[in-house]
Short mmCIF file of C-alpha atoms in Angstrom, two decimals:
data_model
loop_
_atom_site.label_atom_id
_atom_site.label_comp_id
_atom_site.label_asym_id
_atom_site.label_seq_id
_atom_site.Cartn_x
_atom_site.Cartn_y
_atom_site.Cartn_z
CA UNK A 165 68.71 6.14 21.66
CA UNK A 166 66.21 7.23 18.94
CA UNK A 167 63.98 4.79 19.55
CA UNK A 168 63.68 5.20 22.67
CA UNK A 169 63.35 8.99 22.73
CA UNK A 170 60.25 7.88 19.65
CA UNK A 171 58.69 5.58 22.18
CA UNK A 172 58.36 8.39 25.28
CA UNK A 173 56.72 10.43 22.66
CA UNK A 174 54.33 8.87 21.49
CA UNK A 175 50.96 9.13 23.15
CA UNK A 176 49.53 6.58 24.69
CA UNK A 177 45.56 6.91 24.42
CA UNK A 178 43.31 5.44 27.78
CA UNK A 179 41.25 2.17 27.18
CA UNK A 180 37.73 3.63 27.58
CA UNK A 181 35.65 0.29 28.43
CA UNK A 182 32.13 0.26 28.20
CA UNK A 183 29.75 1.93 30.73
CA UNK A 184 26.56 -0.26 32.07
CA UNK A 185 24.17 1.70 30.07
CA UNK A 186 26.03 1.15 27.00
CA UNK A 187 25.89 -2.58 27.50
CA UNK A 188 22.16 -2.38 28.43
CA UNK A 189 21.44 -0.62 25.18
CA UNK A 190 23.29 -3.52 23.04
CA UNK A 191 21.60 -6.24 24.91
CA UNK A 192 18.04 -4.43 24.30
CA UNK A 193 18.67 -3.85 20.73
CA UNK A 194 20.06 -6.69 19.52
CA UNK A 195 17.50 -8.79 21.16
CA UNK A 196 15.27 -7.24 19.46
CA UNK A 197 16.53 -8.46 16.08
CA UNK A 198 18.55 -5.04 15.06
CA UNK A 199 21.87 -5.37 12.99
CA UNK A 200 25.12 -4.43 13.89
CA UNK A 201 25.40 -1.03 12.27
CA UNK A 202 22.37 0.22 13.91
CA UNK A 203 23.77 -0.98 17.08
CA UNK A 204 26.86 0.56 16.64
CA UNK A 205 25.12 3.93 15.90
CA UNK A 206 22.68 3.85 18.73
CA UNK A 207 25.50 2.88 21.19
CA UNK A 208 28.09 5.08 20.01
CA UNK A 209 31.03 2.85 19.21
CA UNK A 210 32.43 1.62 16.11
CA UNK A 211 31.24 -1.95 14.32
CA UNK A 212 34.79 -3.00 15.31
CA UNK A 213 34.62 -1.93 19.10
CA UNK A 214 31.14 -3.53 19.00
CA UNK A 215 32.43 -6.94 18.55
CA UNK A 216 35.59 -6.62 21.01
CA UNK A 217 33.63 -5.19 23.82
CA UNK A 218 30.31 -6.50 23.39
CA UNK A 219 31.06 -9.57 22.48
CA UNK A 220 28.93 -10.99 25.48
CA UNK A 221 26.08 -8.88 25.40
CA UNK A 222 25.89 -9.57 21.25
CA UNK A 223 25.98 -13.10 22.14
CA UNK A 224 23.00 -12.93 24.86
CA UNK A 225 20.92 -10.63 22.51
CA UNK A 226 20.84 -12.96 19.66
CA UNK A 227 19.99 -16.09 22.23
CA UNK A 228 17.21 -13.70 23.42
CA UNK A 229 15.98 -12.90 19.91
CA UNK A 230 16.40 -16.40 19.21
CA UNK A 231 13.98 -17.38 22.10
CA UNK A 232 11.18 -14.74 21.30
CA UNK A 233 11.31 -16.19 17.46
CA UNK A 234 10.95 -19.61 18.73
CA UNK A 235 8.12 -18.66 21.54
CA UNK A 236 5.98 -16.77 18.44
CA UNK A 237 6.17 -19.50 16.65
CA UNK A 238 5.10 -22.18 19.57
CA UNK A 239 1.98 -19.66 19.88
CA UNK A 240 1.21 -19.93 15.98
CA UNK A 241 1.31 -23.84 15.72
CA UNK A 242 -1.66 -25.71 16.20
CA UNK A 243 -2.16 -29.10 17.39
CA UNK A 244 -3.89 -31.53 15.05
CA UNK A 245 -6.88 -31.86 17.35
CA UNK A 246 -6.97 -27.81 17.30
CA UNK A 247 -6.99 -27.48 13.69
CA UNK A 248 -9.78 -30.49 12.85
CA UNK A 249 -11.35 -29.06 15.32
CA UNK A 250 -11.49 -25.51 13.99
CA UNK A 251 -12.32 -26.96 10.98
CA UNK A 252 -15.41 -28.45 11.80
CA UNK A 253 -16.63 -25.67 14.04
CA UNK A 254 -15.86 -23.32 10.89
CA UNK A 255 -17.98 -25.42 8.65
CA UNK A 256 -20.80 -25.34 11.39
CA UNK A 257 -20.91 -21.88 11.62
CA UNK A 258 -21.61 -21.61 7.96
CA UNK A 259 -24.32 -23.47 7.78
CA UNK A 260 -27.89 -24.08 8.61
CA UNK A 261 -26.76 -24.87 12.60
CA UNK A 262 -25.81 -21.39 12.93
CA UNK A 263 -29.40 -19.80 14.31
CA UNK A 264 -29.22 -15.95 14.40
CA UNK A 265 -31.14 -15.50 17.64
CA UNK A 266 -29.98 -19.00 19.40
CA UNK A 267 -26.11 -19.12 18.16
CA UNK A 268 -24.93 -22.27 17.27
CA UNK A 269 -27.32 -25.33 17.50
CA UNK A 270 -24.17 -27.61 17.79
CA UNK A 271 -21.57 -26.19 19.68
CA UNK A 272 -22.09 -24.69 23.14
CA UNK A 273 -20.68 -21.22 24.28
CA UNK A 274 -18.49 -19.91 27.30
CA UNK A 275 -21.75 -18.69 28.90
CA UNK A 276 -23.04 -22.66 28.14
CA UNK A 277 -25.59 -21.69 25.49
CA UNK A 278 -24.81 -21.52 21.61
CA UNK A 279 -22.09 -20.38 20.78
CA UNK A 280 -22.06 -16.87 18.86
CA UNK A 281 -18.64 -17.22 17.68
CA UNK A 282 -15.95 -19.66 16.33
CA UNK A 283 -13.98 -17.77 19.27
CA UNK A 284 -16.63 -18.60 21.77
CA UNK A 285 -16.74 -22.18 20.63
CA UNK A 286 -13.40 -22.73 20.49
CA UNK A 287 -13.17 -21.46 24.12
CA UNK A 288 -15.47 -23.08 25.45
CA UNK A 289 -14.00 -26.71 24.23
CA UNK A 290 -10.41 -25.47 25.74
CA UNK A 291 -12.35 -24.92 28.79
CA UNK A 292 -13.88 -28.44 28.69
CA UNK A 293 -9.97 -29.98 28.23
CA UNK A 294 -9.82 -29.36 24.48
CA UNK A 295 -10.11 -33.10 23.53
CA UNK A 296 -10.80 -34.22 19.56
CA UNK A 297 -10.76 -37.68 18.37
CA UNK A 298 -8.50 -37.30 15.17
CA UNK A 299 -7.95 -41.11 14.35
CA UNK A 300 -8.47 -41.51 10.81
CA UNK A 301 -8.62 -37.95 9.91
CA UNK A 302 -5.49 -36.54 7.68
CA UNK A 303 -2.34 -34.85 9.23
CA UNK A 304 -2.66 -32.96 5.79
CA UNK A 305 -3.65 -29.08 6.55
CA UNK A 306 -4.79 -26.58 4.47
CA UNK A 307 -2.78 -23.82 4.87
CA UNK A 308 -4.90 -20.91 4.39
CA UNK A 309 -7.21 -22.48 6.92
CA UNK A 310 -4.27 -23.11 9.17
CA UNK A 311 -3.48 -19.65 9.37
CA UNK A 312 -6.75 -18.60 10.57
CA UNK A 313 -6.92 -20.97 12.96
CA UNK A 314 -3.63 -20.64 14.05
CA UNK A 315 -4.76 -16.58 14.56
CA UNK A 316 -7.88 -18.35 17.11
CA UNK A 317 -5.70 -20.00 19.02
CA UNK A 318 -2.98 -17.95 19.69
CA UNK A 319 -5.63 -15.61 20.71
CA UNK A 320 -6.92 -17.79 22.76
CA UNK A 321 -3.37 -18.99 24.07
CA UNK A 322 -2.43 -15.44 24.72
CA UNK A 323 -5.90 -14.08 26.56
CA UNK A 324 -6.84 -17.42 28.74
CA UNK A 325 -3.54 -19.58 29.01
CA UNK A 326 -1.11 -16.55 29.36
CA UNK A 327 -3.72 -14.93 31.68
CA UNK A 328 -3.68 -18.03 34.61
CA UNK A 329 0.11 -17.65 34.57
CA UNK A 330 1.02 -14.12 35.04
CA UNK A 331 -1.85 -12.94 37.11
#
């Protein structure tokens, strides 16, 4: 009879489940790449109620954060008809073709005269399809170049490309 007078004493605490905004808040933030302790803390809960009742919405965040990674890094990578391409308006642009009142005696600009910038250039021959003959030329890229001319056309990818799409 002890043990039963034990058990009708002892209290029994509610379940308190998770309210909507609570969820929200550990989808947002661990899409955006936070850790669990800071989740915890913004949400409220502990680490351990974290993973029992937002199990799902830990899951989704990291797919989410796992998608933006992947998307930046689509818009950093350049194609190798991009990059030679680059590469040779670059060189242009430093030398005697690039006229300080005409632009660029070799490459044409958006506008259809020379080109004042790499930018412009580089624009203009996306406009025009973007097509480079790369036969014969190496696969091999210098990666400080690379990452300037990955900066160009990400730009360009995220002004022009992006711009058709969502407006």
């Amino acid at each position: 009879m002890k043990r039963k007078q034990k058990r009708a004493q002892r209290v029994r605490h509610p379940k308190l489940r998770p309210s909507k905004s609570q969820r929200k808040q550990v989808l947002a933030l661990t899409a955006e790449g936070k850790n669990r302790e800071l989740v915890a803390t913004e949400a409220g809960v502990s680490i351990a109620k974290l993973r029992t009742d937002f199990a799902s919405e830990l899951d989704q965040g990291r797919k989410l954060a796992a998608d933006k990674k992947a998307d930046e890094e689509k818009d950093e990578a350049l194609t190798m008809e991009e990059y030679h391409y680059l590469d040779v308006l670059t060189d242009s642009f430093n030398s005697h073709w690039q006229d300080a009142t005409k632009g660029n005696l070799l490459f044409a600009g958006t506008d259809g005269k020379g080109a004042r910038s790499i930018e412009d250039a580089f624009a203009a021959w996306k406009k025009r399809g973007g097509r480079y003959s790369v036969t014969g030329l190496s696969s091999k890229f210098d990666p400080d170049r690379a990452k300037d001319f990955a900066k160009i056309a990400s730009d360009y990818r995220n002004k022009f490309e992006r711009g058709k799409t969502d407006g």
